[in-house]
Coordinates of C-alpha atoms in Angstrom, one line a residue:
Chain A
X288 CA 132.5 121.0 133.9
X289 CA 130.6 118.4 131.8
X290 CA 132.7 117.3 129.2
X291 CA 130.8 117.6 125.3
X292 CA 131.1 113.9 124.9
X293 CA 129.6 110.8 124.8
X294 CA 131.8 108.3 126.6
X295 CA 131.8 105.0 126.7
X296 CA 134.9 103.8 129.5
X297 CA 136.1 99.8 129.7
X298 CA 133.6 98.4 128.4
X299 CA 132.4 94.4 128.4
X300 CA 130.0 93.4 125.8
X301 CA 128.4 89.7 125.7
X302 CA 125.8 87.7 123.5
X303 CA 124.9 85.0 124.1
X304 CA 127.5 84.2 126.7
X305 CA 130.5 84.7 124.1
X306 CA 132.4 88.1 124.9
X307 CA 132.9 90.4 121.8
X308 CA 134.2 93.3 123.2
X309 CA 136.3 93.4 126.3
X310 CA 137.2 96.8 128.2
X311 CA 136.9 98.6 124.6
X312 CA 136.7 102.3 125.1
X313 CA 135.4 105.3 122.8
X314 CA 134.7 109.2 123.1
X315 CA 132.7 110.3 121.0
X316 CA 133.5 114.4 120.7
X317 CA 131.5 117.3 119.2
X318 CA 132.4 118.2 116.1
X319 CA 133.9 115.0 115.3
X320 CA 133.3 112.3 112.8
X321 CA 134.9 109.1 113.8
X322 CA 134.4 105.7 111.6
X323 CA 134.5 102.8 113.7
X324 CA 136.0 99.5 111.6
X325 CA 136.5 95.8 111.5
X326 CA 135.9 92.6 109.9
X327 CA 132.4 91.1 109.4
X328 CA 130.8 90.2 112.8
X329 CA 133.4 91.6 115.1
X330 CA 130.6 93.1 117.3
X331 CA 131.0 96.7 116.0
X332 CA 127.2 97.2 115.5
X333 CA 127.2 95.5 119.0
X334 CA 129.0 98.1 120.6
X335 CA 127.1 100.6 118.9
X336 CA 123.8 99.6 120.2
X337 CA 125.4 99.1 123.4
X338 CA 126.7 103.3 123.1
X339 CA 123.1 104.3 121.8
X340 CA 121.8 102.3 125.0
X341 CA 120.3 99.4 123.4
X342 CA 122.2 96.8 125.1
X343 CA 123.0 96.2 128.7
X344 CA 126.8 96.4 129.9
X345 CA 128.7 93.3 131.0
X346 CA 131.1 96.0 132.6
X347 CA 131.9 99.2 132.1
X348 CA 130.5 102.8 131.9
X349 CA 128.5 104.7 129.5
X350 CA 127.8 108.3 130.0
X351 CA 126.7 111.0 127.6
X352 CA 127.7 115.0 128.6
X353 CA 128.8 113.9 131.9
X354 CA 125.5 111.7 132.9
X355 CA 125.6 108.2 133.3
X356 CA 123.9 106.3 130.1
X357 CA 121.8 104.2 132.8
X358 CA 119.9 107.4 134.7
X359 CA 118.8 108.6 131.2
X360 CA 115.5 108.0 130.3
X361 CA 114.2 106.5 126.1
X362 CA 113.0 109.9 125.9
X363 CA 115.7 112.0 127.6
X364 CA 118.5 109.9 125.6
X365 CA 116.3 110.4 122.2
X366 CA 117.4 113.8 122.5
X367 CA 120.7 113.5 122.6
X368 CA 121.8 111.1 119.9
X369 CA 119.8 109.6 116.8
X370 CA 120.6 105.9 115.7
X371 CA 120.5 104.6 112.3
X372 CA 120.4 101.0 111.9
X373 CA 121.7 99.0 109.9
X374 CA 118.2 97.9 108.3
X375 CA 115.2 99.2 109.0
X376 CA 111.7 97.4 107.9
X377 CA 109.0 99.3 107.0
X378 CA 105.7 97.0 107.4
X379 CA 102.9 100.0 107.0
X380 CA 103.3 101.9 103.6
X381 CA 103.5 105.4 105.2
X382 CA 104.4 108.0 103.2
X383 CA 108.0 109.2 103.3
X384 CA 107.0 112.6 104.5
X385 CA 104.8 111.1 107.2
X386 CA 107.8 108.9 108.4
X387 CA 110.0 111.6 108.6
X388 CA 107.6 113.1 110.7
X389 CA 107.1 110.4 113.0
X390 CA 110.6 110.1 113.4
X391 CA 110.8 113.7 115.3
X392 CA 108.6 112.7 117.9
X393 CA 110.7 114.0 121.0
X394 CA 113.7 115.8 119.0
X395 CA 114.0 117.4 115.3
X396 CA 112.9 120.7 113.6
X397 CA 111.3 121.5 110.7
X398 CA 114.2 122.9 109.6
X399 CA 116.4 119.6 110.3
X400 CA 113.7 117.6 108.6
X401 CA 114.0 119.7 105.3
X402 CA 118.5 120.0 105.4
X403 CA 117.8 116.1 106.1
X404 CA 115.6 115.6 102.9
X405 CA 118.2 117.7 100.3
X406 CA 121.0 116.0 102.1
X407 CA 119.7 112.8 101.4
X408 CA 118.5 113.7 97.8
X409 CA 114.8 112.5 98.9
X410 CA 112.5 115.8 97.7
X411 CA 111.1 112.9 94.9
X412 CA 110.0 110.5 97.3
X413 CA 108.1 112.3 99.8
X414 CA 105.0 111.7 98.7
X415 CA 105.5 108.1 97.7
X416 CA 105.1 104.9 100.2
X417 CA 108.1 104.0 101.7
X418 CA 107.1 100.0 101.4
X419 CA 107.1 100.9 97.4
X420 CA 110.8 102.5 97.5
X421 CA 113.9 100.5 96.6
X422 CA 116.4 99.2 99.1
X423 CA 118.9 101.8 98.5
X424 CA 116.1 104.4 98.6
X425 CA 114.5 103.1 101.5
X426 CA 117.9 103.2 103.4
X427 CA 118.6 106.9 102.2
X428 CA 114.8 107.6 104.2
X429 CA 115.9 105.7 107.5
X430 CA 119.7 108.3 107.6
X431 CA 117.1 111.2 106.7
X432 CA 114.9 109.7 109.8
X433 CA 118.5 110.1 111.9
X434 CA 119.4 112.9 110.6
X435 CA 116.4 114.9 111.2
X436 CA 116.0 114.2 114.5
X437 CA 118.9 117.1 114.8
X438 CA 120.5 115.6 118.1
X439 CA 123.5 116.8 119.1
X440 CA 125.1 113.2 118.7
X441 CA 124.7 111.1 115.1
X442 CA 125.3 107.0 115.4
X443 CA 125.3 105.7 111.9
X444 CA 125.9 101.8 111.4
X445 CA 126.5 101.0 108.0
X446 CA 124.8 103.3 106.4
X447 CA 126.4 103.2 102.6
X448 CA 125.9 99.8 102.3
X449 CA 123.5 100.0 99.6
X450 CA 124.5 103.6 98.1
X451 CA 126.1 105.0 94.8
X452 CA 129.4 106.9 94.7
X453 CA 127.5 110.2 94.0
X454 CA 125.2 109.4 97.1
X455 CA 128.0 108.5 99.0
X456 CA 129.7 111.5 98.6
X457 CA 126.7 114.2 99.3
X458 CA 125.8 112.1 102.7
X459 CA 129.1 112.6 103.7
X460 CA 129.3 116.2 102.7
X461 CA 126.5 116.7 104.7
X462 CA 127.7 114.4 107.8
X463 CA 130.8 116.9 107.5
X464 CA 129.0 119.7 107.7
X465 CA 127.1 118.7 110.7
X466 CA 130.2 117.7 112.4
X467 CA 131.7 121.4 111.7
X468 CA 128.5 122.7 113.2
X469 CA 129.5 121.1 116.4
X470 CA 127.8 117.4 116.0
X471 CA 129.6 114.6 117.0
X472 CA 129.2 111.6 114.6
X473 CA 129.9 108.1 114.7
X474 CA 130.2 106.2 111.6
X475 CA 130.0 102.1 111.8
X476 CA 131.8 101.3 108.6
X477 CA 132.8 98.8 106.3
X478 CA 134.9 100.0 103.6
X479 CA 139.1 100.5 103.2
X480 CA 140.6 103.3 104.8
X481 CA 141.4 105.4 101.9
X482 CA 137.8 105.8 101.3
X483 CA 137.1 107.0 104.8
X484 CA 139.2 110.3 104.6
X485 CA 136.2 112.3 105.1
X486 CA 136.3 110.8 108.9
X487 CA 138.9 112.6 111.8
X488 CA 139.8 109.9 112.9
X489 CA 139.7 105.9 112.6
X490 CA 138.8 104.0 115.3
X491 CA 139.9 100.0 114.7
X492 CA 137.6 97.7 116.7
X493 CA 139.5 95.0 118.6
X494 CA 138.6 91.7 117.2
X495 CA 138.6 89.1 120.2
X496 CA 140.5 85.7 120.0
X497 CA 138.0 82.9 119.5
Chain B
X202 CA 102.1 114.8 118.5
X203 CA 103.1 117.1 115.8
X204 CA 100.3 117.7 112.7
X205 CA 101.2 116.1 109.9
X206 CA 102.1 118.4 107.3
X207 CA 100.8 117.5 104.1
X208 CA 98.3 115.1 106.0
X209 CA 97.1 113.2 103.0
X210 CA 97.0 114.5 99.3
X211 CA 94.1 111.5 98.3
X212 CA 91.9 113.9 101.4
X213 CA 89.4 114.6 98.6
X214 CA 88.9 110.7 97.6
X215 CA 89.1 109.7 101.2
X216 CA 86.3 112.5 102.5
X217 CA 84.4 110.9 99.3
X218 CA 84.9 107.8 101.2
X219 CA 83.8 108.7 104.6
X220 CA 80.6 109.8 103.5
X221 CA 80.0 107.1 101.6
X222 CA 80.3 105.2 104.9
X223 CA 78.4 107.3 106.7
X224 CA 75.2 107.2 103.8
X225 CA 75.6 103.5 104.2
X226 CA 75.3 103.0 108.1
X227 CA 72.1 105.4 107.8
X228 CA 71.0 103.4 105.3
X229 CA 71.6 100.3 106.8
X230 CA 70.0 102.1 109.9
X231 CA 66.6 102.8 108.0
X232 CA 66.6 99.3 106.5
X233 CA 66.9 98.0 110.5
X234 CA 64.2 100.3 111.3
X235 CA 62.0 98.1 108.9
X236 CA 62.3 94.9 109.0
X237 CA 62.1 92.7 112.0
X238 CA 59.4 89.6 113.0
X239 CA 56.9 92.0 113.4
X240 CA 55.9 94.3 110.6
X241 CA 55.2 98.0 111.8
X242 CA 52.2 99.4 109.7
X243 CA 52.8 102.4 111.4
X244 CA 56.9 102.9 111.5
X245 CA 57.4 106.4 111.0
X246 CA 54.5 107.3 113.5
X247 CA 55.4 105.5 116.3
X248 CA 58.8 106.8 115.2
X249 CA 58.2 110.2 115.4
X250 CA 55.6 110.5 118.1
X251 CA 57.0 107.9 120.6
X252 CA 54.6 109.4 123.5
X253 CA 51.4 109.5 121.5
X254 CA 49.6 106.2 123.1
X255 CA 48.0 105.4 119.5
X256 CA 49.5 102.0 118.3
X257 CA 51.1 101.0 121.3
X258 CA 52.2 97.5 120.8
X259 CA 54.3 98.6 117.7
X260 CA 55.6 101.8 119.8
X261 CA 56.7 99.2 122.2
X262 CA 58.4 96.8 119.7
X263 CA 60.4 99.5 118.3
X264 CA 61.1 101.6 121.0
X265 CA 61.5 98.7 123.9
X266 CA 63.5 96.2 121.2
X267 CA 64.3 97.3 117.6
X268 CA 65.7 100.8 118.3
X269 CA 68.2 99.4 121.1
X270 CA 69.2 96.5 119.4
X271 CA 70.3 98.5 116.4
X272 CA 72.1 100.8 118.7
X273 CA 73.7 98.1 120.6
X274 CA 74.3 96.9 117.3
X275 CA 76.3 100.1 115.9
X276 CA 78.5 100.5 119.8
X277 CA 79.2 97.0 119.6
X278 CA 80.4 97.2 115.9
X279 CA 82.8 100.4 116.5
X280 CA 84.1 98.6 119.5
X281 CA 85.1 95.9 117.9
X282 CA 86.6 97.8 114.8
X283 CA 88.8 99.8 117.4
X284 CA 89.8 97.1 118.7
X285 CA 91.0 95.2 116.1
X286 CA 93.1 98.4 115.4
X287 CA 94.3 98.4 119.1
X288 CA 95.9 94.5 118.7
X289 CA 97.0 94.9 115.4
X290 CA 99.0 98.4 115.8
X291 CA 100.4 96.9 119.4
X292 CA 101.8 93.9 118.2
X293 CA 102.4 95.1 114.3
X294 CA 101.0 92.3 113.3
X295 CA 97.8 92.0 110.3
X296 CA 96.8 88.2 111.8
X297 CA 96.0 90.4 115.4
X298 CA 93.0 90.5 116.4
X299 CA 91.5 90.5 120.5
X300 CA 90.1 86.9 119.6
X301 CA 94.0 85.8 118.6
X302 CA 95.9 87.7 121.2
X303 CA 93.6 85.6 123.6
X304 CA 91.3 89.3 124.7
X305 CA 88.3 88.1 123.9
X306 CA 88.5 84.6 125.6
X307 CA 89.9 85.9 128.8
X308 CA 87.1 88.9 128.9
X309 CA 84.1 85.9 128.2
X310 CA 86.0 84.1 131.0
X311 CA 86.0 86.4 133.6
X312 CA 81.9 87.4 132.6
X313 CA 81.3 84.1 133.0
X314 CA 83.4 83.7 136.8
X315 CA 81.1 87.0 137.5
X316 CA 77.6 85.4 136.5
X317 CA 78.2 82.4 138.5
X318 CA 79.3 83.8 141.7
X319 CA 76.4 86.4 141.2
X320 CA 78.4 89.3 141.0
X321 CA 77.7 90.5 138.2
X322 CA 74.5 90.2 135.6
X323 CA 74.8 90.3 131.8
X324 CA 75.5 94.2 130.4
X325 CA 75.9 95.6 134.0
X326 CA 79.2 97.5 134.7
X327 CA 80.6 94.9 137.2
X328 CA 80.2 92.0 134.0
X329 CA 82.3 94.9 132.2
X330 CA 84.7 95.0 135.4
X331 CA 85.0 91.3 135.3
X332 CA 85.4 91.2 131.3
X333 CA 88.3 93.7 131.6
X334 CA 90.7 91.6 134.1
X335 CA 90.0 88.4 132.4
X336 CA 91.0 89.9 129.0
X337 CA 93.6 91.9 130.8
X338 CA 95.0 88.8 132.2
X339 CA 94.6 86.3 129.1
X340 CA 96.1 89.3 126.9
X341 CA 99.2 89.0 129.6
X342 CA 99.6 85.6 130.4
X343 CA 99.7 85.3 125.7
X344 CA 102.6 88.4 125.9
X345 CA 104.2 86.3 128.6
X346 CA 104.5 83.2 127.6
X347 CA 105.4 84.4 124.0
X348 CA 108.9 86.6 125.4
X349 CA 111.9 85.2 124.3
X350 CA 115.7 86.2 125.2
X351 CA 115.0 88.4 122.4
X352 CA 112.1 90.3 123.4
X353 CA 108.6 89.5 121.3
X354 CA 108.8 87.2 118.1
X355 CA 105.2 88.3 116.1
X356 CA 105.1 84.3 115.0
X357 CA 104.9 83.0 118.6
X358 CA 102.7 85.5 119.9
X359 CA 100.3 84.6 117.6
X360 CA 100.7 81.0 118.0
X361 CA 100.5 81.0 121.8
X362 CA 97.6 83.3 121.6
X363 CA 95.4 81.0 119.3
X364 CA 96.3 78.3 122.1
X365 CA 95.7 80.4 125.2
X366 CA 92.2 81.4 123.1
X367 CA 91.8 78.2 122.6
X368 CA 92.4 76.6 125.8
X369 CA 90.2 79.7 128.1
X370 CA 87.3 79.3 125.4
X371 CA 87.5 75.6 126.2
X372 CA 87.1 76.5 130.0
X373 CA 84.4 78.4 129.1
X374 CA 82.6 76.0 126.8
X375 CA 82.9 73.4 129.6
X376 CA 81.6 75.7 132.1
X377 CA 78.0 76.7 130.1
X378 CA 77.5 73.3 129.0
X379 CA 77.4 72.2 133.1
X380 CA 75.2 74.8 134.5
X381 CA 71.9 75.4 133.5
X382 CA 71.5 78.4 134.8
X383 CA 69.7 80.7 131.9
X384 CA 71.3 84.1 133.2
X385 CA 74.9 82.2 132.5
X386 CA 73.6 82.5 128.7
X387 CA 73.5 79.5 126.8
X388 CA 77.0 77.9 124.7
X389 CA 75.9 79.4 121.1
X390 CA 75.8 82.8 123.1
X391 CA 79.6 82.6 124.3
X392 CA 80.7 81.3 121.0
X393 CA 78.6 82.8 118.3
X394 CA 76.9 86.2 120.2
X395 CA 73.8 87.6 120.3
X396 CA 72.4 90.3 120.1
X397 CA 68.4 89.5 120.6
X398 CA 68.2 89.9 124.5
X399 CA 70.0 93.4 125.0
X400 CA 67.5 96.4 126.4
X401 CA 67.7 99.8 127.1
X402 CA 69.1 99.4 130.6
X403 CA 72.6 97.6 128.6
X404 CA 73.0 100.9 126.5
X405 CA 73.1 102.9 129.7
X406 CA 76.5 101.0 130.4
X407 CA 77.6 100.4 126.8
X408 CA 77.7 103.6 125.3
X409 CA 79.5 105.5 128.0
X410 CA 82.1 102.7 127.7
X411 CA 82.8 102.3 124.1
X412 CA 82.9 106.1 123.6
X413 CA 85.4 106.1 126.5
X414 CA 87.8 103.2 124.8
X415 CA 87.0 104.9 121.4
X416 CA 88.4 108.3 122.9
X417 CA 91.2 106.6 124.4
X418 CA 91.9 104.6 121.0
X419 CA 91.8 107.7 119.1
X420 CA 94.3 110.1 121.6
X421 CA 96.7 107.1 121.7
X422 CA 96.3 106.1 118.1
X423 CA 99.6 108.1 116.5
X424 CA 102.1 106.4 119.0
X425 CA 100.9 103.0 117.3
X426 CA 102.3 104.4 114.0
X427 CA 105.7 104.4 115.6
X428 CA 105.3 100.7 116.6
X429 CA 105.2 99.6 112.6
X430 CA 109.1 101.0 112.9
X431 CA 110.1 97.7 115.2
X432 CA 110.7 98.5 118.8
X433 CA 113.8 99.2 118.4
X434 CA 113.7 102.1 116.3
X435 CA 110.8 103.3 118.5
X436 CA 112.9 103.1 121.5
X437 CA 115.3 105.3 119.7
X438 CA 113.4 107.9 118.6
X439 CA 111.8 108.1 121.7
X440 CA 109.0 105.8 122.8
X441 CA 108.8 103.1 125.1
X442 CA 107.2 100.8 123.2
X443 CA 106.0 98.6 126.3
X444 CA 104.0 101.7 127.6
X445 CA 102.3 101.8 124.2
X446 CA 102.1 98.4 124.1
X447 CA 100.3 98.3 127.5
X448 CA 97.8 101.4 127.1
X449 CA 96.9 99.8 123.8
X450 CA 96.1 96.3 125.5
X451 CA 94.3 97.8 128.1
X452 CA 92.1 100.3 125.8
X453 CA 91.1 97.0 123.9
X454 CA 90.1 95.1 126.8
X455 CA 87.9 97.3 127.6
X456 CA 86.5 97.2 124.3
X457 CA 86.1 93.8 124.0
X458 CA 84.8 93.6 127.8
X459 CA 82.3 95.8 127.2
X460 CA 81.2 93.9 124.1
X461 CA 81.9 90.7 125.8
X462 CA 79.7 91.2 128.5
X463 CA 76.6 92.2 126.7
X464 CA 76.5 90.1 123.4
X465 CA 78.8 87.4 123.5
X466 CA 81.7 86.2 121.5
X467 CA 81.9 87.8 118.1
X468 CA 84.3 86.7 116.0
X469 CA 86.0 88.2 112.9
X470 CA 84.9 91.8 113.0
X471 CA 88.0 92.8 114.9
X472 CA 90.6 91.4 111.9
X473 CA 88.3 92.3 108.9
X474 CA 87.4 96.4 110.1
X475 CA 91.3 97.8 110.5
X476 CA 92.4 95.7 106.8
X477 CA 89.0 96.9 105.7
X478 CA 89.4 100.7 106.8
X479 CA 93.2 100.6 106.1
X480 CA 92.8 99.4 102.5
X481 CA 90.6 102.9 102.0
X482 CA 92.0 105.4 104.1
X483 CA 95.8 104.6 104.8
X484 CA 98.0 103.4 107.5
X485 CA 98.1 105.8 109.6
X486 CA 96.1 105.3 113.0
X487 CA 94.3 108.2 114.1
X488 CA 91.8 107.8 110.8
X489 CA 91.9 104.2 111.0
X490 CA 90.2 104.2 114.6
X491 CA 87.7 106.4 113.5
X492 CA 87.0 104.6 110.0
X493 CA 87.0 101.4 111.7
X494 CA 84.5 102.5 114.1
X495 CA 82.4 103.1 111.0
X496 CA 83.2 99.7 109.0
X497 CA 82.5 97.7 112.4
X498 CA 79.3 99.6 112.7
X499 CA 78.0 99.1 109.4
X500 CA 79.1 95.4 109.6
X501 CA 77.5 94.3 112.4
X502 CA 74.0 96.5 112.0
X503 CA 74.1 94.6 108.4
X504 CA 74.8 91.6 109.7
X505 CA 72.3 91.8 113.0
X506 CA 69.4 92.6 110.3
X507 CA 70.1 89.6 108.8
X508 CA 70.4 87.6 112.0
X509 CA 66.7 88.2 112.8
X510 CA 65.3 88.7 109.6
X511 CA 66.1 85.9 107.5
X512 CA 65.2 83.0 109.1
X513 CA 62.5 84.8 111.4
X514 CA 60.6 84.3 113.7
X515 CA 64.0 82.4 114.4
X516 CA 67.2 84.1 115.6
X517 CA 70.2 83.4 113.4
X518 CA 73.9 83.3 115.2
X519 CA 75.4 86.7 114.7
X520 CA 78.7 85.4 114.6
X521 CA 77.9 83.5 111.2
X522 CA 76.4 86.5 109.7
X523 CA 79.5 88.9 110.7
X524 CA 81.6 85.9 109.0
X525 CA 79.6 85.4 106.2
X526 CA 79.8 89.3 105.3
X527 CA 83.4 89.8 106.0
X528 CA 85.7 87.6 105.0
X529 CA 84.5 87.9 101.2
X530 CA 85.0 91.3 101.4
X531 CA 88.3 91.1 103.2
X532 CA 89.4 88.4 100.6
X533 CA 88.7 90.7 97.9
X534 CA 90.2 93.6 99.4
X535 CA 93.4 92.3 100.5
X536 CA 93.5 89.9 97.3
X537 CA 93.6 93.3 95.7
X538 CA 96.3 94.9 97.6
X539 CA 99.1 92.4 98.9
X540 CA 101.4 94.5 100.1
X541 CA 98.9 96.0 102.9
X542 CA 101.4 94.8 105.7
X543 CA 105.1 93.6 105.1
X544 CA 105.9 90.8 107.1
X545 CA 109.6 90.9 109.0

């Protein structure tokens, strides 16, 4: 039986020749959130990419469900986990709501898209251009871009980084929620542990020797 | 593609707009009509009875010359509108255009191999067939040489592209100025256009093309909205944005072939239409195509008019003309609105 996972086994990340992760493994279980932490440029947004299938493998295996990472195709693997990066640029001033809807292209409901927007506290914006928001507003539309995609798997890197305690609190809320509905959720992270006790479990990212 | 669900809120403002286009190409139409070297006592006559054998030498003069030159004129003008919207959405950049991205150069190129080896005569489909590999090929060889470890840098792309331009347009100049052969078109053609020598037989081939790459264009256009996101975040919502990247190159090269091949080199239209159209109707791409259809149109009839009008009997380069009218306007516009395109 397939397990409900996405796995990443002994895995070898490089760039630019340097090694920043070597035979690191994760699962990454439904109904789970799980922060991923480290210092500053340890290579956890690396390994992330490298999970969402951004990055090619120095070594090891990636599979998600029980299929291997490599024999999924951009749209097959857009299905089963949404990415939110770190920073996104907007160069076109869209509108909120039409980014939202661009964002489900292969994967996402209306009713995902409108749980993502209260979540994310964005009613006020929709109708606004997303070049005109501020940085901490345009970073609560790219997690509502994630989130509405309604995959089965969440990868989040950094997304508090330019957030408010209050807003803070209701994204996680909401992240919970998912993950009791049978989501599982990765969390790239930068803050101390008692502030991640929202998470199941902390995963410490193994900082290689220069 | 999904419909949008609250498409656009400004749709009243924005209809207001389109049919203020649309009154201004007919206008601009009507005004054509008009004026030319030869003044038609008898316009709307020959016009309206174009069998009746009274006045036959104006019948002929705007039947044989004026009315296809305005309607290369207007397919010409939307072709080059759409694609400027092509290169600009594919490589999310607002300096693309098919003249930058090396398109247009490549497409005159490979006209120009056809001519000589006398495969191909000026507006036929097998110039078009030659214009679409060379700009094909020039568009690829710019996207190759312009890859780095990681992926496409907008900065180099357009800096290799203004020299590959630069360095196929050379070829080209050097080629014209050595033959003399008067079907190869003359330099001022391949640099500056004209539309004074196209007939009925081009439109046969030219609008069945354009409305081809303008169908294309406008079925393709919402995937380009996705390409403003970065490819990354494309890639991970769903889209390979090399496919899109490719359809997009290849939908403008047949544009620009088909535009190539019957008038020449016109610069400018295809970076002033999309910032024109965008500045009025919005980012999104699906309108733009069809808006920038309309701008290029009314552009280029505008500035066609006063190619052979002003200085007549003389021809004026349409080239200048196109220049002349759009880059004030895109000045203004732009000048107006700054934060049309955020750079990364």
């Amino acid at each position: 039986m397939a397990a409900t996972m996405i796995s990443a086994h002994g895995i070898t990340l490089k760039r630019n020749d340097k090694t920043i992760a070597e035979k690191f493994s994760i699962d990454i279980l439904a109904g789970k959130i799980q922060a991923l932490i480290g210092p500053n440029g340890c290579g956890k947004s690396t390994a992330l990419s490298a999970i969402a299938g951004e990055r090619d493998l120095y070594a090891g295996d990636i599979s998600y469900d029980g299929l291997d990472l490599k024999a999924l195709s951009i749209e097959q693997l857009a299905q089963r986990r949404s990415v939110v990066a770190q920073s996104q640029r907007y160069s076109l001033g869209f509108k909120v709501n039409e980014i939202l809807e661009m964002a489900t292209l292969v994967s996402g409901t209306a009713h995902d898209i409108e749980t993502s927007i209260a979540a994310l506290d964005i009613a006020s914006l929709l109708d606004r251009k997303v070049t005109s928001l501020s940085g901490g507003e345009q970073q609560r539309v790219s997690i509502a871009m994630g989130l509405a995609q309604g995959t089965p798997y969440f990868l989040l890197d950094e997304p508090f980084s330019a957030q408010d305690v209050e807003s803070v609190s209701r994204i996680c809320n909401h992240l919970r929620k998912l993950a009791d509905s049978g989501k599982g959720i990765l969390v790239v992270a930068h803050m101390p542990d008692s502030d991640l006790r929202w998470c199941d479990e902390i995963v410490r990212f193994p900082t290689m020797p220069n | 593609m999904k419909t949008s669900r609250s498409t656009n809120r400004r749709r009243p403002a924005v209809a207001w707009l389109t049919v203020g286009y649309s009154i201004a190409v007919t206008f601009s139409i009507i005004v054509a009509l008009n004026f030319g070297a030869a003044h038609l006592d008898h316009l709307w006559h020959v016009l309206l009875h174009p069998n009746d054998g009274a006045f036959a030498a104006e019948r002929d003069i705007l039947w044989q010359i004026r009315i296809p030159r305005i309607i290369t004129a207007l397919f010409i003008g939307a072709a080059l509108g759409v694609a400027g919207v092509m290169a600009q959405g594919a490589v999310n950049n607002p300096l693309a255009e098919p003249a930058i991205l090396g398109t247009s150069a490549g497409a005159a190129f490979g006209v120009l191999i056809g001519l000589l080896f006398n495969l191909a005569t000026i507006g036929s489909i097998s110039a078009i067939v030659f214009g679409i590999v060379g700009g094909v090929a020039a568009s690829f060889i710019t996207f190759y040489l312009s890859k780095s470890r990681d992926g496409q840098a907008s900065v180099v792309l357009i800096i290799v592209g203004i020299a590959v331009s630069a360095s196929i347009s050379a070829f080209v100049g050097i080629t014209t100025s050595m033959v003399s052969r008067p079907d190869a078109r003359s330099v001022s053609f391949w640099t500056w256009g004209s539309l004074a020598l196209t007939t009925n037989d081009n439109l046969k081939v030219l609008i069945p093309i354009v409305i081809a790459g303008v169908v294309i264009a406008w079925a393709f256009a919402p995937r380009l909205d996705l390409l403003s996101l970065g490819d990354s975040t494309a890639r991970n919502i769903g889209l390979d944005p090399r496919r899109v990247r490719r359809v997009a190159i290849f939908t403008l090269s047949i544009l620009v072939a088909a535009s190539v091949s019957t008038v020449g080199f016109i610069a400018f239209l295809g970076l002033a239409a999309p910032h024109i159209g965008r500045l009025g109707f919005g980012p999104r791409h699906r309108p733009l195509v069809l808006h920038s259809a309309l701008i290029g149109s009314l552009i280029l009839l505008v500035a066609d008019t006063g190619a052979r009008t002003l200085a007549a009997p003389q021809e004026l380069p349409i080239g200048l003309i196109t220049a002349l009218i759009g880059a004030p306007i895109l000045i203004l516009l732009v000048r107006r609105n700054l934060e049309l395109w955020r750079q990364q």
